[in-house]
mmCIF file of C-alpha atoms and ligand atoms in Angstrom:
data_model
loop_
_atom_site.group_PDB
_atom_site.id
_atom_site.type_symbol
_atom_site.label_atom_id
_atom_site.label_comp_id
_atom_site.label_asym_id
_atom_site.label_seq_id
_atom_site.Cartn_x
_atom_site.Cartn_y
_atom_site.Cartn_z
ATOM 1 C CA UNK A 236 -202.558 -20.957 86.546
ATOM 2 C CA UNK A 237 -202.253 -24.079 84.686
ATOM 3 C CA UNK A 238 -200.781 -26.977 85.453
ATOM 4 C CA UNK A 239 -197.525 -26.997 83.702
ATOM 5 C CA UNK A 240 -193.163 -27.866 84.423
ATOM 6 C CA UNK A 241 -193.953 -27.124 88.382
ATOM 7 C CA UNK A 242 -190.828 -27.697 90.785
ATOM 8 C CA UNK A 243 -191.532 -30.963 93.109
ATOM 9 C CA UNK A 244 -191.192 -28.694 95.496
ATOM 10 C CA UNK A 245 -194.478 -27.306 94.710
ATOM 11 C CA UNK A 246 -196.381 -30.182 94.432
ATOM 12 C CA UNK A 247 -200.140 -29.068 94.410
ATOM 13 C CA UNK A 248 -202.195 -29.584 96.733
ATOM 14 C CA UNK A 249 -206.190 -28.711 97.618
ATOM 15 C CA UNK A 250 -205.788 -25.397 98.450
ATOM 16 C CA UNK A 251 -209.246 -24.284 101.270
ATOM 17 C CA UNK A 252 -211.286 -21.369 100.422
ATOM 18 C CA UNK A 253 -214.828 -19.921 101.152
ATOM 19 C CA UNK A 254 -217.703 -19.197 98.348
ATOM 20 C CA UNK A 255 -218.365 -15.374 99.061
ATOM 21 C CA UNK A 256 -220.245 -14.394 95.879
ATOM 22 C CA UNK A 257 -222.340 -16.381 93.320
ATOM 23 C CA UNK A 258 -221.957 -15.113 89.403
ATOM 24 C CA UNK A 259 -223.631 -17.314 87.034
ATOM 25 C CA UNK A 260 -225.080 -21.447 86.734
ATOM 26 C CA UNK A 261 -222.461 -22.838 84.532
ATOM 27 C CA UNK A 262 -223.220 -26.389 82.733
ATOM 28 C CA UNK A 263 -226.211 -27.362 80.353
ATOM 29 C CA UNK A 264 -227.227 -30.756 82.761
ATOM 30 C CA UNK A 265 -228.235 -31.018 86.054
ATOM 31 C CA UNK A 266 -225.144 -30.739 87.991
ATOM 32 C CA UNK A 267 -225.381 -26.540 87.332
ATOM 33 C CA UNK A 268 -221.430 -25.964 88.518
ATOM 34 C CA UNK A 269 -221.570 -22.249 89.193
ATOM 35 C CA UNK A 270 -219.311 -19.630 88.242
ATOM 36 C CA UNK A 271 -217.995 -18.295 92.520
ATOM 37 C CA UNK A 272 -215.548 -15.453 93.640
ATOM 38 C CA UNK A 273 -214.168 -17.314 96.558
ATOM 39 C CA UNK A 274 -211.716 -16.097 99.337
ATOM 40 C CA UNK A 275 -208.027 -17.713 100.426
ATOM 41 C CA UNK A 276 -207.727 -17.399 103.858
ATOM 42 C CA UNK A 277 -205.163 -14.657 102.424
ATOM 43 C CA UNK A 278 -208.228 -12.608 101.813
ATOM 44 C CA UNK A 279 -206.834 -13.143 98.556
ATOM 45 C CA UNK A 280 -209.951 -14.408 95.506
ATOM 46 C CA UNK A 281 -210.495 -16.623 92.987
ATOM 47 C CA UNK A 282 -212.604 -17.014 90.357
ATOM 48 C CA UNK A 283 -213.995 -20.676 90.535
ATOM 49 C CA UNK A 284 -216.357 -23.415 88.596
ATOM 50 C CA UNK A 285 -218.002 -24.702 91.863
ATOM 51 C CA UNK A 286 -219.348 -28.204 91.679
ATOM 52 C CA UNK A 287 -221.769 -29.132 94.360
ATOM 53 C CA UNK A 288 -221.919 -32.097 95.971
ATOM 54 C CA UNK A 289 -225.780 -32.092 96.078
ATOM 55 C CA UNK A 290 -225.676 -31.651 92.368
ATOM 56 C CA UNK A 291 -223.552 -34.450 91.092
ATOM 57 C CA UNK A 292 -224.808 -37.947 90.618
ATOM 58 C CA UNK A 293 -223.057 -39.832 93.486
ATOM 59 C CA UNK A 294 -222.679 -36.971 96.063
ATOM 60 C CA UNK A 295 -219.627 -36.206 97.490
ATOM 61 C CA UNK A 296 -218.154 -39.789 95.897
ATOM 62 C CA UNK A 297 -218.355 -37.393 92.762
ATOM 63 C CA UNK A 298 -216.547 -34.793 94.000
ATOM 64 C CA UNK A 299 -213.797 -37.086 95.298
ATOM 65 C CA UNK A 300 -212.791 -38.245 91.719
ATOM 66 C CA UNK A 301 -213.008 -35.193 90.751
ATOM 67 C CA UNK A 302 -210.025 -34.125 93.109
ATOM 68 C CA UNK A 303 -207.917 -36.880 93.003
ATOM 69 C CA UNK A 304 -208.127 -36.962 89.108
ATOM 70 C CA UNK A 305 -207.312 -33.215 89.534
ATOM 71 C CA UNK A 306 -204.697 -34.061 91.520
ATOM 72 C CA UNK A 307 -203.155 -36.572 89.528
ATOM 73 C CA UNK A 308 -203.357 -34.752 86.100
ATOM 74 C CA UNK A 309 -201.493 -31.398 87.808
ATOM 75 C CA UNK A 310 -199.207 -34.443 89.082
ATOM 76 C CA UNK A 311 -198.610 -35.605 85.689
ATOM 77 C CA UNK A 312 -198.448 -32.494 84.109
ATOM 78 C CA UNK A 313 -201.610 -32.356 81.975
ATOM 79 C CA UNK A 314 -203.068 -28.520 81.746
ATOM 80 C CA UNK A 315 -206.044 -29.366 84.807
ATOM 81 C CA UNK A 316 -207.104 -25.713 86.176
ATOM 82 C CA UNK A 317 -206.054 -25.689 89.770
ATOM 83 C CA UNK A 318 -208.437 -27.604 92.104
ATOM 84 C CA UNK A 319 -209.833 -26.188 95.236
ATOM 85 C CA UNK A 320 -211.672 -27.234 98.585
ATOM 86 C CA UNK A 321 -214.774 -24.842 98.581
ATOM 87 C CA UNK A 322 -216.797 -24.230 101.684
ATOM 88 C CA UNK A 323 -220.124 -23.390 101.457
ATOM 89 C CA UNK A 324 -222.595 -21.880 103.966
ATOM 90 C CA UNK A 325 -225.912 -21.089 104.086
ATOM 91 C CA UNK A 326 -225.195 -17.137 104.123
ATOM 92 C CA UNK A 327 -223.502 -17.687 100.596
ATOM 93 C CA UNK A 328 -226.676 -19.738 99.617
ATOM 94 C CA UNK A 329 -228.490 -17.010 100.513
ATOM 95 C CA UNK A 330 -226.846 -14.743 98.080
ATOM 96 C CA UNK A 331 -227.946 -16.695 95.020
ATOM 97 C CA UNK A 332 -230.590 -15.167 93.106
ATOM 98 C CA UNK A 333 -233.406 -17.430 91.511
ATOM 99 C CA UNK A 334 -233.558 -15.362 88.529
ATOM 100 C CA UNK A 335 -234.532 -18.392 85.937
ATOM 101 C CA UNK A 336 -234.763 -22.267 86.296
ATOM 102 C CA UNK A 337 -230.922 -22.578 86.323
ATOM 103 C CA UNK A 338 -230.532 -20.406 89.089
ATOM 104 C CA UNK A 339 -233.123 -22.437 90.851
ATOM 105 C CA UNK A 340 -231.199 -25.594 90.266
ATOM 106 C CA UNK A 341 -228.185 -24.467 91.328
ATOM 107 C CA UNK A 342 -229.385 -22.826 94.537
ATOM 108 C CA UNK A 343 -230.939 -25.716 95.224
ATOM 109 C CA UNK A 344 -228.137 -27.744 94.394
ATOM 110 C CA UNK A 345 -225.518 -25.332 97.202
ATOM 111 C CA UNK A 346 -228.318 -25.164 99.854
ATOM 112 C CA UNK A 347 -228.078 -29.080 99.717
ATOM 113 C CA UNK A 348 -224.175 -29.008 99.907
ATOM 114 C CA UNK A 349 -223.109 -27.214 103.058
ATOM 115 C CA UNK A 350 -219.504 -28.177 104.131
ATOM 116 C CA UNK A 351 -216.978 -28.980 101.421
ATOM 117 C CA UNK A 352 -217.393 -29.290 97.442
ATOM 118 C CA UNK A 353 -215.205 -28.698 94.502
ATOM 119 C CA UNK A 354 -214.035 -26.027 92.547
ATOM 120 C CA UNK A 355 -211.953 -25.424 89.756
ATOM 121 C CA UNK A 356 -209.748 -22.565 88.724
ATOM 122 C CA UNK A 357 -211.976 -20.961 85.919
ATOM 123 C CA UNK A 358 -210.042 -20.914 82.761
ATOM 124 C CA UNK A 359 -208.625 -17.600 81.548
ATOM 125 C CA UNK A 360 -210.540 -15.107 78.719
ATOM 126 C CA UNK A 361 -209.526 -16.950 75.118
ATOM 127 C CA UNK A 362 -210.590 -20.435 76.483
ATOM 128 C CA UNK A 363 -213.438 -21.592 74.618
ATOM 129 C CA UNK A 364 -215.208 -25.814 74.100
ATOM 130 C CA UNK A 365 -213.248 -27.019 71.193
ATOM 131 C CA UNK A 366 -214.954 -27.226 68.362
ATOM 132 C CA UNK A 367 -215.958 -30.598 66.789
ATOM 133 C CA UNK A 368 -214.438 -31.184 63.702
ATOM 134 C CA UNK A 369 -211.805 -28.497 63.459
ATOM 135 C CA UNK A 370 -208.339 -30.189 63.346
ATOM 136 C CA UNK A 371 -205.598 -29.757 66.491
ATOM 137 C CA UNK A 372 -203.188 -27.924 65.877
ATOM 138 C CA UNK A 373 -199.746 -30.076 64.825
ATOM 139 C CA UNK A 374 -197.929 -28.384 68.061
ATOM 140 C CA UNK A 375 -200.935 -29.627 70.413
ATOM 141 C CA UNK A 376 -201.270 -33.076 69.756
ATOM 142 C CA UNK A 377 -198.765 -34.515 71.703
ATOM 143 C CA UNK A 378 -200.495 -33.921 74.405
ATOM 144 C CA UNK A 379 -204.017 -34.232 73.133
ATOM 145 C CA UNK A 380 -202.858 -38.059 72.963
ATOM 146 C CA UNK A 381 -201.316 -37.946 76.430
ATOM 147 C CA UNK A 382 -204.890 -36.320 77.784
ATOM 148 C CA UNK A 383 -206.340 -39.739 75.936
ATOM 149 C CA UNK A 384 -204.167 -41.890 77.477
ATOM 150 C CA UNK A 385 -204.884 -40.413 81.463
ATOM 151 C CA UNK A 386 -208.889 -40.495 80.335
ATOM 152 C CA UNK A 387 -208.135 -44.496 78.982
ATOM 153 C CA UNK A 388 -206.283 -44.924 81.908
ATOM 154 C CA UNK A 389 -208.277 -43.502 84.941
ATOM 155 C CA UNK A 390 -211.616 -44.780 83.107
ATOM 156 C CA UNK A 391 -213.060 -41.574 82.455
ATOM 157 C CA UNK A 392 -216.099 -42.198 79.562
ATOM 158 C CA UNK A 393 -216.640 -38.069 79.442
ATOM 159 C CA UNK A 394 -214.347 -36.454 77.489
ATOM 160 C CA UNK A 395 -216.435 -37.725 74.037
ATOM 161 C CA UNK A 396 -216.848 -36.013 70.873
ATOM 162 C CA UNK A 397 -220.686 -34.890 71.890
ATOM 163 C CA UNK A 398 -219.312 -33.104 75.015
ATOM 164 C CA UNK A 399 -215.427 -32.738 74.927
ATOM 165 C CA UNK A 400 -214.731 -31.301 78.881
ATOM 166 C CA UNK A 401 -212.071 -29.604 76.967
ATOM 167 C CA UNK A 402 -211.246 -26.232 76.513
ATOM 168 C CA UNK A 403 -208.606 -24.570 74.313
ATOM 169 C CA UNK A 404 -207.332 -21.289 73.256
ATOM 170 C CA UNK A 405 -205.389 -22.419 69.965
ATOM 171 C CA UNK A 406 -202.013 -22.795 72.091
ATOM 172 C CA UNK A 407 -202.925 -24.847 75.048
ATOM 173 C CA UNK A 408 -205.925 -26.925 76.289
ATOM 174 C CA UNK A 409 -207.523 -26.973 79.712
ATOM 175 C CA UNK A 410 -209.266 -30.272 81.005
ATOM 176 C CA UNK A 411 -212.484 -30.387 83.992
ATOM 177 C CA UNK A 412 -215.170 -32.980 84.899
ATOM 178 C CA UNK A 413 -213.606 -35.788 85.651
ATOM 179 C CA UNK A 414 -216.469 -36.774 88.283
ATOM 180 C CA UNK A 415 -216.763 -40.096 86.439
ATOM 181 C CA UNK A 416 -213.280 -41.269 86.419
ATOM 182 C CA UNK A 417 -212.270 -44.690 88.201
ATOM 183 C CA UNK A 418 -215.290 -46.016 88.099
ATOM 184 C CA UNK A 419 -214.265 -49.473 87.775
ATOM 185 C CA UNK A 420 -217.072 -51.500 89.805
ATOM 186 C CA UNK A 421 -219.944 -52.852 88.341
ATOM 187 C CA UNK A 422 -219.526 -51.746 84.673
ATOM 188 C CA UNK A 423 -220.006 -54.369 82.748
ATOM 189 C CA UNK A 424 -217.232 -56.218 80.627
ATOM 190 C CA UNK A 425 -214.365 -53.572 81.814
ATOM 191 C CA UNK A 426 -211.301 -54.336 81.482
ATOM 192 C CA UNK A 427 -208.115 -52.431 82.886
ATOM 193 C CA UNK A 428 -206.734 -51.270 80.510
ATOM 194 C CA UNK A 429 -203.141 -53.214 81.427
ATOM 195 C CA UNK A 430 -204.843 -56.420 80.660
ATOM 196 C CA UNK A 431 -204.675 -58.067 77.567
ATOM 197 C CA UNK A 432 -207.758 -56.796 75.433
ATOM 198 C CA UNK A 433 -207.878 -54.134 77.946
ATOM 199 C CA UNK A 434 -208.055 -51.148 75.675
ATOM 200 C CA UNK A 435 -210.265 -50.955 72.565
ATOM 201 C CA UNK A 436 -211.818 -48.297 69.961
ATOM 202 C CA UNK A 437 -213.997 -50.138 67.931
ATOM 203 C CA UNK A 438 -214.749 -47.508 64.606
ATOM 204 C CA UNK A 439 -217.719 -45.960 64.211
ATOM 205 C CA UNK A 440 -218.673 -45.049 68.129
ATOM 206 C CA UNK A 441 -221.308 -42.668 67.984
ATOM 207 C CA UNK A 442 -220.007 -39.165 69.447
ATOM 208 C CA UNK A 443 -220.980 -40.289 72.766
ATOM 209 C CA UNK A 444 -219.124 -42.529 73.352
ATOM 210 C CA UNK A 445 -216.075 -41.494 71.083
ATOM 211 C CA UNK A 446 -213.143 -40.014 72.956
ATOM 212 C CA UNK A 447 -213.040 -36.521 71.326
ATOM 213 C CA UNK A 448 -209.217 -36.773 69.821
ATOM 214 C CA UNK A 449 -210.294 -40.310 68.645
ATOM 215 C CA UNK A 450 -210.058 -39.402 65.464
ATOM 216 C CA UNK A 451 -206.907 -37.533 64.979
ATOM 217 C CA UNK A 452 -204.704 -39.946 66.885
ATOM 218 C CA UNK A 453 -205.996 -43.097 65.172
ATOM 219 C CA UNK A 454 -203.245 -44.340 62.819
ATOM 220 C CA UNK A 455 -200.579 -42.273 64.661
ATOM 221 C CA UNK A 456 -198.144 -43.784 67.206
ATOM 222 C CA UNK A 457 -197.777 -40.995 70.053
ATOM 223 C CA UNK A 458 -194.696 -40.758 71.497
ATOM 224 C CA UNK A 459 -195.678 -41.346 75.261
ATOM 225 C CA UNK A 460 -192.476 -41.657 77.455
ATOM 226 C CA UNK A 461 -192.704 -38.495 79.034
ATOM 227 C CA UNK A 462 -196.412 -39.062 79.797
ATOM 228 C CA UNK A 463 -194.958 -42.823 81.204
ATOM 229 C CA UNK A 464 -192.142 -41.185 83.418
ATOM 230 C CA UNK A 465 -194.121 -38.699 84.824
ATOM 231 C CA UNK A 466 -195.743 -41.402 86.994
ATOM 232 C CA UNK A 467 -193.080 -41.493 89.108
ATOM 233 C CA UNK A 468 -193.912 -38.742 90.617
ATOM 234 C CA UNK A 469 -197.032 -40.637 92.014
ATOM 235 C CA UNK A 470 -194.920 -42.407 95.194
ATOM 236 C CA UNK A 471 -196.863 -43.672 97.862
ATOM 237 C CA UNK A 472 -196.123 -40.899 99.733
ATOM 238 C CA UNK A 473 -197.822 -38.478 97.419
ATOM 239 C CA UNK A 474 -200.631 -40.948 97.845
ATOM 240 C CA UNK A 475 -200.836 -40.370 101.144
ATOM 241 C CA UNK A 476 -200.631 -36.674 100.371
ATOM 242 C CA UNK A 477 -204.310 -36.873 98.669
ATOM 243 C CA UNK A 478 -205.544 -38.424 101.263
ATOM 244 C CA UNK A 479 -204.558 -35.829 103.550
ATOM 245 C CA UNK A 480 -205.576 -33.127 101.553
ATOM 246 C CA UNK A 481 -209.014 -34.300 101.079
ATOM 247 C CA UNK A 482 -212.072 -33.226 103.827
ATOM 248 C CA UNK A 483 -212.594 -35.838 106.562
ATOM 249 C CA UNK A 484 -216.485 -35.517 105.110
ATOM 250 C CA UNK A 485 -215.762 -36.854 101.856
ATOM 251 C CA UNK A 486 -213.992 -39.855 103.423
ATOM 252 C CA UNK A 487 -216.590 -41.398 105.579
ATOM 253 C CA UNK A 488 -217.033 -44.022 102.896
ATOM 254 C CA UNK A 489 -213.996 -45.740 103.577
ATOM 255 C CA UNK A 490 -213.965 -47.732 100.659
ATOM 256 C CA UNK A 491 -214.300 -45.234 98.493
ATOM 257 C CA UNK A 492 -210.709 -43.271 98.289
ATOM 258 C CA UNK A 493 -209.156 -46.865 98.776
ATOM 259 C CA UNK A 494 -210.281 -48.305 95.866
ATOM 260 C CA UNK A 495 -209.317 -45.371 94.197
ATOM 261 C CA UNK A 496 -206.220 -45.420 95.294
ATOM 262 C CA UNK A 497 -205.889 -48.721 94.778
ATOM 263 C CA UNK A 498 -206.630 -48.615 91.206
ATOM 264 C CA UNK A 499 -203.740 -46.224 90.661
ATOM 265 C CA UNK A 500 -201.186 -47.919 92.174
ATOM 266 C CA UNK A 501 -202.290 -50.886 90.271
ATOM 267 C CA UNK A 502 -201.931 -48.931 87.216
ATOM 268 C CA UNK A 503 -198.387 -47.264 87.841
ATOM 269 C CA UNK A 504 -197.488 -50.853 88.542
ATOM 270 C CA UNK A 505 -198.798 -52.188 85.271
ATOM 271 C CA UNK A 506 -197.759 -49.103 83.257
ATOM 272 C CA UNK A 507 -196.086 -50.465 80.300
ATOM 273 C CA UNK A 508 -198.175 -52.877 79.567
ATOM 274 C CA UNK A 509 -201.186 -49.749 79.888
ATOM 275 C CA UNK A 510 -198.966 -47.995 77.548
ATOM 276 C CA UNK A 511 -198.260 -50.676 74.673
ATOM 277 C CA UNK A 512 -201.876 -51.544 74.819
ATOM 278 C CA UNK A 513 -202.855 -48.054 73.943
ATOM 279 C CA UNK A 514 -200.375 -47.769 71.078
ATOM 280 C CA UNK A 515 -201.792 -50.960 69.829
ATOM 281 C CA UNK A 516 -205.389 -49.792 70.309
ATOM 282 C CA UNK A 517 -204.646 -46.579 68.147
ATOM 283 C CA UNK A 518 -202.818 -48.542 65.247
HETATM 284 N N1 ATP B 582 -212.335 -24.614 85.182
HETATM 285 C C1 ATP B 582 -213.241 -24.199 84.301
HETATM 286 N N2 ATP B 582 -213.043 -23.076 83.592
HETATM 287 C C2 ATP B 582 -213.950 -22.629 82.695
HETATM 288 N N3 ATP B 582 -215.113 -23.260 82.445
HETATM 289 C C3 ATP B 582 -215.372 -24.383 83.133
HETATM 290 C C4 ATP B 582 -214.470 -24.920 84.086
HETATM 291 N N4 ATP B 582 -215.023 -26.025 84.622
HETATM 292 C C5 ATP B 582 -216.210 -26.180 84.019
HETATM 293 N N5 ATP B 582 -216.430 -25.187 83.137
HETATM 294 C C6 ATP B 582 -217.640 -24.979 82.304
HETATM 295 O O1 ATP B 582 -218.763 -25.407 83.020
HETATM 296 C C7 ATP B 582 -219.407 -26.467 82.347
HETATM 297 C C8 ATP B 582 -219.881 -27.500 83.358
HETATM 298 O O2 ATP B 582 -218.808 -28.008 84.109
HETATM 299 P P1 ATP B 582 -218.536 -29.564 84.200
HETATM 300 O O3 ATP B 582 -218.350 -30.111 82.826
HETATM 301 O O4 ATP B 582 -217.428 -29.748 85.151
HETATM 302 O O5 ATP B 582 -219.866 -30.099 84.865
HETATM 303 P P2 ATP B 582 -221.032 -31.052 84.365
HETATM 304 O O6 ATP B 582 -221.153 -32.130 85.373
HETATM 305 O O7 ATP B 582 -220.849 -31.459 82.953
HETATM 306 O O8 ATP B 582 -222.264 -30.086 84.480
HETATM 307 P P3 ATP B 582 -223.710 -30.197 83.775
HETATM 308 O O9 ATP B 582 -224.076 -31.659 83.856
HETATM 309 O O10 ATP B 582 -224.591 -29.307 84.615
HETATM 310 O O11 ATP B 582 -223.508 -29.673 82.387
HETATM 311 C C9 ATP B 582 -218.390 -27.001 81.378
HETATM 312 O O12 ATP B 582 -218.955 -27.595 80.254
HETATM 313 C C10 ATP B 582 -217.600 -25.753 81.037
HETATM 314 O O13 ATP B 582 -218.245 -25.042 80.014
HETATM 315 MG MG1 MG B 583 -219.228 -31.625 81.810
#
């Protein structure tokens, strides 16, 4: 279900299936992902976290992070639900009932997202927001520092203190939203986060801002050479491989899944360096 020691052989990929039944708005903001049972083309169902385009900030540019940073975290490992290409049509829309002001919002948001959009494998019963302030668990922060290091390193701000986009069920974690990721352009001052100066966490961040395992990593020095080697999976081939995966629809701005792409092999390429500035960052 998660993400976890998968074969090469069976490398993930975006696997196609249909919204047939809507359960519940999902989400606190405006996006409203909704809780879907969705068919395979197997017949077989799934129970998804649907994010549609017409509900996320930048459209379908949203929902293209989202899947290549889902992509890239099953790639490297990290516990990422399984992505999924959902279709949505207006008979499915038609199925939603506008029970409350949520409902509303999300209806509205799948009647203006026929075609493609994004859903997540919804995390099993015992999953649950981690809690601010309770400590991790000794055995889970090795890779509570490697999730840091993939958020420092594919510039996703939301995985903060205020709203963690983490789950966890004492034994393992589970990661979503990553609609904000590799946004590089126009922010001002960034750095990436291979150049010198590249990575900093000034103290006292507000929880906004503060990367929600901050706090227990700071002063430790995480061992990350598995979380380093495991971008060599990332060839250009398997590049390629998200580009063929993704809907023709979501690629019509060219630029888009270039510069993305772009940005990661320039990060592979400048690994170490990401890597030692990190370790520094957290002295
Ligand atoms: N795969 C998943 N399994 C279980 N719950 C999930 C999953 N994905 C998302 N959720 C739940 O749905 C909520 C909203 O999803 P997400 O964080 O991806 O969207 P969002 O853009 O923050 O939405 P909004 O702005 O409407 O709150 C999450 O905070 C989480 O509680
Ligand atoms: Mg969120």
């Amino acid at each position: 279900m998660i993400a976890s020691g998968h074969h090469p052989e069976e490398k993930r990929m975006l696997t196609p299936v249909t919204a047939n039944q809507f359960h519940r708005p999902m989400g606190v903001g405006k996006t409203a992902p909704s809780l879907v049972t969705c068919a395979r083309a197997d017949g077989r169902s799934e129970e998804l976290v649907v994010k549609f385009a017409g509900g996320c900030e930048a459209g379908i540019g949203s929902l293209l992070r989202e899947a290549v940073a889902a992509l890239m975290a099953a790639d490297l490992d990290l516990p990422v639900p399984e992505p999924f290409l959902v279709q949505v049509e207006p008979d499915f829309v038609a199925t939603i009932p506008e029970a409350n002001d949520r409902y509303r919002l999300a209806k509205r948001n799948a009647a203006a997202s026929l075609g493609w959009n994004f859903g997540s494998q919804k995390l099993p019963p015992g999953f649950a927001t981690i809690a601010k302030g309770r400590p991790i668990s000794q055995a889970m922060l090795p890779m509570a520092a490697e999730i840091l290091a993939f958020d420092t390193f594919i510039a996703n701000p939301d995985r903060t203190v205020a709203n963690p986009n983490c789950q966890s069920n004492g034994r393992e974690f589970g990661i979503f939203d990553h609609e904000l990721a590799f946004r590089t352009e126009g922010i001002l001052f960034w750095k990436a986060p291979w150049e010198k100066g590249g990575i900093s966490f000034p103290k006292g961040q507000p929880d906004k801002l503060r990367h929600v395992f901050l706090d227990e990593l700071r002063g430790s020095a995480p061992d990350f050479q598995r979380f380093g080697g495991a971008f060599d999976v990332l060839t250009e081939a398997r590049l390629q491989e998200y580009q063929v995966a993704l809907p023709a629809e979501w690629l019509q701005n060219e630029g888009d899944l270039a510069g993305i792409l772009d940005y990661v092999r320039a990060l592979k390429q400048n690994l170490d360096a990401a890597i030692n500035n990190l370790s520094e960052a957290l002295r």
